[in-house]
XYZ file of C-alpha atoms in Angstrom:
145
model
C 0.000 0.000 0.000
C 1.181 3.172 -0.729
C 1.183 6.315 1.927
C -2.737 7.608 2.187
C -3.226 10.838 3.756
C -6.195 12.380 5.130
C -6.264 16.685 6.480
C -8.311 16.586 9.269
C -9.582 20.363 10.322
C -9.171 19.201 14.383
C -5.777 16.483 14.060
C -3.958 17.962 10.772
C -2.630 15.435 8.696
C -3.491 11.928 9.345
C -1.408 9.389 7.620
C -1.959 5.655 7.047
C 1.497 3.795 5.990
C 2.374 0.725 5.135
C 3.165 -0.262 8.776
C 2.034 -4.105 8.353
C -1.467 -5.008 8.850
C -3.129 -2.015 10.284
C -2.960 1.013 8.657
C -3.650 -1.096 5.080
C -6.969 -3.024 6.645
C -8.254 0.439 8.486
C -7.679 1.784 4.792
C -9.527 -0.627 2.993
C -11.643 -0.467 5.807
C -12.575 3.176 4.979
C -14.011 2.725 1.387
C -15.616 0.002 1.937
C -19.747 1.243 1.920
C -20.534 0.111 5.424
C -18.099 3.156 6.648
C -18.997 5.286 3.632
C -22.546 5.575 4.622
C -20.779 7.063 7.752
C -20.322 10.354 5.632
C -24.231 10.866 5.540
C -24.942 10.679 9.336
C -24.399 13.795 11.269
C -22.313 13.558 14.352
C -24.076 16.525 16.247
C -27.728 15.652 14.960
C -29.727 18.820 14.684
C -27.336 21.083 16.470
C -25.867 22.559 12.770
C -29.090 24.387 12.766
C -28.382 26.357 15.805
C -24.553 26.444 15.301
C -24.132 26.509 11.120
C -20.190 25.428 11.905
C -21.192 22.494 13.541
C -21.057 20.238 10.737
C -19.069 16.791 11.931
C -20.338 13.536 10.433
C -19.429 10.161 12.161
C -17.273 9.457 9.252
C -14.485 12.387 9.967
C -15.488 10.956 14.167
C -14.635 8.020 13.574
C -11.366 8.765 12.170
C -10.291 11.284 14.657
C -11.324 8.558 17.183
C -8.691 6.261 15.748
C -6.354 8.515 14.949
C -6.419 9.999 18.762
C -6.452 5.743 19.780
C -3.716 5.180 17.398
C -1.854 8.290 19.516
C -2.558 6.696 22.490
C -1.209 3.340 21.772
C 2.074 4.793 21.135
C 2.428 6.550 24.334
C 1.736 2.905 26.027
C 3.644 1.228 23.968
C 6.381 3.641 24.305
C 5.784 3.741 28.592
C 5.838 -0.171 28.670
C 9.262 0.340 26.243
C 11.324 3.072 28.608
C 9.814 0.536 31.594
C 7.970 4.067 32.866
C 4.982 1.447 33.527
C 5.120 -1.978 34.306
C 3.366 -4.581 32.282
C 4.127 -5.954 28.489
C 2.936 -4.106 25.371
C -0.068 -6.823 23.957
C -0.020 -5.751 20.076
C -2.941 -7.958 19.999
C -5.160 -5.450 22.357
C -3.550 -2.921 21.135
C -4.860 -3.853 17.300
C -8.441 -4.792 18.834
C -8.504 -1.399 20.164
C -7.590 1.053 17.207
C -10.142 -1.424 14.944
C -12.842 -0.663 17.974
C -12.106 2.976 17.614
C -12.880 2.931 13.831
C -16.040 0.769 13.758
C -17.620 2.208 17.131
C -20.190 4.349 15.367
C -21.003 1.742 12.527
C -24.254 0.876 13.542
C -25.712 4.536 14.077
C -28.206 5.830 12.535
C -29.430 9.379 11.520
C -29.985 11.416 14.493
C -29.686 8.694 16.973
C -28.305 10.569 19.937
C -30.884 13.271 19.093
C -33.922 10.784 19.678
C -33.216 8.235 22.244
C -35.199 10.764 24.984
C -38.030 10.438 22.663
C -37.386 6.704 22.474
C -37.737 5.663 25.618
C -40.757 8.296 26.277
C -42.483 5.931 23.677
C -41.345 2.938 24.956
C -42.231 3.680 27.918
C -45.556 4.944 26.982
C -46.075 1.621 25.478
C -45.437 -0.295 28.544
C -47.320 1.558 30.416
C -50.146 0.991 27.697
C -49.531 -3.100 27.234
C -49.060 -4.057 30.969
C -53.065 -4.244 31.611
C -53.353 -6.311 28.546
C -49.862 -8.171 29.328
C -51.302 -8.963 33.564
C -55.103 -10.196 31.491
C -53.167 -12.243 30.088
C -50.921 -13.736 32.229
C -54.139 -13.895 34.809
C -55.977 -16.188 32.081
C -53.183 -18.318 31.653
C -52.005 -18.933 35.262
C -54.133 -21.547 37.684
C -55.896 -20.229 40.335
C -53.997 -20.603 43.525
């Protein structure tokens, strides 16, 4: 793979190399559609309508998220290296980790921050509507004691 680059407005220049395994899967990773659709779905919901900057989508998240986890795995790694901290660098966690950064927004939807107060009002509102029907029920079904 050759060097990718990405200008982020928050982290500057992000840069994917050929380091091995990562870099080139989180790459591929980031065309593939599932990710792409990422572009569409606004990090800060409705808020762009009150502050017109405020335009973040979970795509450009999601990569500051691994870049900043990417950061943070060479400070650890580097700690565990000068024996600052005590312990043994695990490059398996360590991968885990930076692919759990880039994939932790993959199954959002539009708005879905923005809504969940209004999803659980419902929900609960349809509890509290079904439970009469739901203790009928059980009532019917259950011997007399």
């Amino acid at each position: 793979m050759k060097t990718q680059r990405i200008r982020d407005p928050i982290h500057g220049l992000i840069v994917f190399d050929d380091d091995g395994l990562v870099d080139e899967s989180v790459w591929a990773l980031l065309n593939a559609p599932e990710i792409q659709r990422l572009r569409r779905i606004k990090q800060l919901g409705v808020s762009e309508f009150v502050f017109p900057s405020a335009s973040h989508t979970r795509f450009s998240h999601s990569i500051g998220v691994f870049h900043n986890a990417r950061r943070l795995v060479g400070i650890i790694r580097r700690e565990i290296e000068l024996k600052r901290v005590e312990g043994d660098f695990n490059e398996g966690r360590a991968k885990v980790a930076l692919f759990a950064a880039l994939l932790h927004d993959i199954g959002h939807g539009p708005f879905s921050h923005a809504f969940e107060e209004a999803r659980k009002a419902l929900a609960t509102e349809r509890l509290t509507e079904a439970a009469p029907k739901t203790k009928s029920a059980i009532m019917r079904r259950s011997p007399p004691i």
